[in-house]
Every structure is written in C-alpha cells, then in structure tokens.
Amino acid sequence: MGTEMMNMLPKCEANYAALTPTTFLKRAASFYADRTSLIYEGTRFTWRQTYDRCSRLASSLVCLNILNHDVVSVLAPNVPAMYEMHFAVPMAGAVLNTINTRLDAKNIASILKHSGAKVFFVDYQFVPVASEALRILMNTSAEPSMMPLVIVIDDIDSPTGVRLGELEYEQLIHKGNPRFVPVDVADEWDPIALNYTSGTTSEPKGVVYSHRGAYLSTLSLLLGWEMGSEPVYLWTLPMFHCNGWTFTWGVAARGGTNVCLRNTTAYDIYRNIRRHHVTHMCCAPIIFNILLEAKPHERCRITNPIQILTGGAPPPAPLLGKIEPLGFKVTHAYGLTEATGPALVCEWQAKWNKLAKEEQSKLKARQGIGILTLAEVDVKELDTMASVPHDGKTMGEIVLRGSSIMKGYFKDKEATNKAFKKGWFLTGDVGVIHPDGYLEIKDRSKDVIISGGENISSVELESVLYRHPQVLEAAVVAMPHPRWGESPCAFVALRSDSTTVTEGDIIAYCRKNLPRFMVPKKVEFVAELPKTATGKIQKFELRAKAKAFNVVVSSDTQQQVIDPHYNEEHILALSRL
Ligand code: ADP
C-alpha cells in the first residue's frame, strides 16, 4: 500500500529536467563568468563570452532553418569553433556530427550523405578535401536540396579568398542573438551527437548518443579521473573522437580552461604546457612517443605533474614506465565510440604505490573497472553468455550495459541488433578478468592470431616488443601459414637513434622473453606504422602486407618449407588439440 502511494507521486516539472551536458555551460557562465574558458594562440575567452557566443551561434542556426534533430556536421581540428559547436548545436535542438579530419573526400561524402547533414562547417585548412567531398555528394545525391549549407571557419592565419559558399562562422556569431533561449530537450533520450566509427575493423557506422548518455558519461569521467575544479586542459585528443571523450562538456562542468591546439606536434604540445601551466590532457598512447622523442629545444621541464588520461589503444607497460619520469601522471582508460568513449578506467589503488615501478606499470596497463554510470561490465563466453572465471587467464568477449551505451547505429537496424545480445552490448574485444576484478584486454576479436589452434594475443606480444630498448613502435598481425593457419608477423619501427638491429636480433629477443610458439615468424622493419587520426594502428593494412609474406610451399613436392623458427612447443600445443 505504502509503495503504491509512493509510486502514485507524479513526475513533475520541478523534479524532472532532462539530463543534458549543455546545462554545464550555463552554469559555468553564471558562476565562473570571468574565468578563462578557452585559449587558442592569441585568442582568449571567458565563460561569459563562451556562453554568449554559443547562444548567438545557436540562434543563427535556428534562423537558418535548422529544426529539431537536424544534423549539423563539422570538419575541423581542435579550434575554438569546434569547441563552441559542442554546446551551440544541441542548444539549437540539433545533432552534432564531428567528422574525422583524416578521412578522404569519398568517406566524408558518404558521411554527409548518410547523416543527411543540413549544415556543414569546414575549417579553412580542410576546404580542398571538403570541396571534393561536396562534388562527389552532388554527383551521387538525386536532389540539389539534399546538399548541406556550407559555412567556412576562418582562422587568424587562413589565407584570404579561401571560400566555399558565402557564409563564415564569425558572421553567424556576430549576427546571432545573445539572449537566445536554448531549445528545450523534451526527452533526455533525444539524440545529441552522431559519431561515425573510424572503421578500423569494418565499414564506418553512425553511433547515436543521447543527452542522458552524454551527461552521465561526462560525470563518470570527471569522477573516474578525479578532475578537480579549474583544470587547464590541453586538447591533444581530437574533439571529433567521441566528442573528446566527453571532456568538451566536462571542462565546462569544472569551470576549467580549454587550451585549443591545431597540430599535435611535440613543439606545440610543450609550448602550450609551458605557457598555460596545463594540468590535464587526454591522448592515445602513440602521443607518448611524440613527447618522448621531442628534440631537446622543443621540450620543457614539467614542474607540476600533468594528468594524462590515455586509451583508445593498448598502452604498453614499458611506455608507461618511460613517460611518468618526465612529469606526466598516467591514468589508463578503455572504451569505444559505441560507449560514448571510455567505459573502463584503471582506477588506481593506494596499496599499489608500495610496489616496484615495473609492477605498477603492469597493473596500470590493464584496462580496469567500469565507470560509475555503467550498470555492469563482464567478460563472457559468447555462445552461452556465461561469465568467465576471474582467473586472469580465461578469455571471452568484453560486454557492457548501462546509460552510456549508444542508442544504436543510425539507419542500420541490422548492425544495431547484432551489437546487442541478451541485454548486453558486445564490444568485439577479447579480454580476461583478474582475481581482483580488473579487466585486461587481450585483443580485438578480429586481431587474435590463431596459430595451430592456440590463441595468441597480439597485445601481449607487442608489449614484449616495446620493452626492447631500440623499438619505438610495434604491431603484430596474423600472417597466413600453410600448416598452422596463422602465425605472428611483427612490424617494427626503430627509435631514430637506434643502431643497426636485424630481424634475427628481434627474433632472438622474443625467444628469450616469450613462449616459443608466440615468437613472430617474421619481423618487418618500417619507418612508421600506419595509424588512424585517433592514433590507432591500422592493422588491416598490415594484415594485407603480411599476406604477401606467405610461408613458401614448395611446388614440386607440396611439402611445406618448415619455418626455421618453428619449434617443439608449438608442436606440443598442436598435439593438445
Ligand atoms: P574503431 O573501433 O573504429 O577503431 P573506436 O575508437 O571506437 O573506433 O575504437 C575502440 C576500440 O579501440 C576498442 O574496441 C578496443 O579494441 C580499442 N581500445 C580502446 N581503448 C583501449 C585500451 N585502453 N586498450 C586496448 N585497446 C583499446
């Protein structure tokens, strides 16, 4: 009876307000009005000004006939306009679609077409590729009315005369109404952003985030990373990557300062760190190499530790060990576009401070535990959906459930259905759970190397290669093998100051440090590994190359030419099948 009466109490206007991260901006403008919101080279704004500019831009979008849930696309690096659009577009009731700046014209055209973008903002630097994309779109779209309205974003250093249509970003701000009242979010499940996956393993898909998911993820990451008030946040992570892992909204929530960055070079990173006393930054582990390889004149001494949140790819333990002595304090997170960015954070436990540094790096290289607003995280055997034991050994698929999981893939029911199973979101990543409950990723399911029936984790193998003093970058992929199906093939980039290292040296080193069947059968040296804009190594490219390294089968006898690195342990593994 009592419960019934409690249930009868209605949801009312006072206690129900949709959760949306756009409220962080108004709050920042009210209470941190004069604090610096954003710095970009010579440009500086306060939170009062940022709110004013976002309100004006939102009102201009509405005047341009942008209606509720229309898609607004943007192709820009981490410049102020890109930041402002994270608030202005949803304030206009529209959906923000940030496009990866490394895509080619064909991919950009297909995103514009698939998303049905009504407006397309283009940073001056990307005008050539955007024009080409628009030309492709024009040729493939049946009606001219399907073409988006194009608005160029100028910069202080943009050459004059770079135009794509009549409109420029600052004009929209100038003409807008600073007293614009944001379009009401009727339902917190309404869409706020449309982010296309980078297509590392399959065709890009349009991931839809809700206001609620974005709001809760933002809070989770602020808590998980323990980001205090007034952070000075350096934009080394592209904002187009899962909305900058939600820190576009998060920095406003903490009344912090955004330090925008057009290029992520060592010179620009250290210069901004020194000038603005940066306290926080996010990046893929690959950026560690940029920081470590910086020339002496590019570096600066870091006097107060800078918090780095890293993820997006496995950070090899040895790299973690090298970056921290420079003054960076690393927190490791794991996530994916479909989970609004980071879904697990390797929360640090004080008791680990007593351990040796190497041990600490190993613990930190694990992907960790679910963020606060995720309901549950597990590793399951996919056929039965049974949880794996917490033994740090049994592999299964990492699965997630909770508010930060996407609403689904835009206009793709089939892929959406495939992504969910029995109330769980399937990540496509293979992992284990350690006895302390912390998860560790072993591979993407598509990257696991299955050699003679044994699963070889490329991540494990790479982390051994990263410990080699001359290795700068390493990636291991499957190479076809006539008898074992697949065998590991390593691609290695050496440090710029490295002395001659041969394939034999690397193989000998692996033999010392790995079970014999895991030793790469081939090592290919490259100047640099192919990467996506978000710092992920493009393994599909490497796999295509590795196919050509096929182990030779002698044609006359049809006998396999047995690889010299082939060994008893492997044969033992096979005999266990
Ligand atoms: P895409 O899948 O198109 O590359 P995402 O940015 O969504 O785009 O990539 C997510 C994937 O990146 C995860 O499924 C996982 O394989 C990998 N990943 C993310 N964070 C980590 C991490 N901390 N350690 C290892 N792999 C990671």
Tab-separated table of C-alpha atoms in Angstrom, residues 143 193 229 315 392 464:
chain	number	residue	atom	x	y	z
A	143	GLU	CA	18.290	16.338	-55.490
A	193	ALA	CA	25.565	13.582	-31.254
A	229	SER	CA	37.968	22.374	-10.261
A	315	PRO	CA	49.371	1.434	-23.759
A	392	GLY	CA	43.254	-13.621	-15.416
A	464	VAL	CA	57.219	-7.549	-25.091
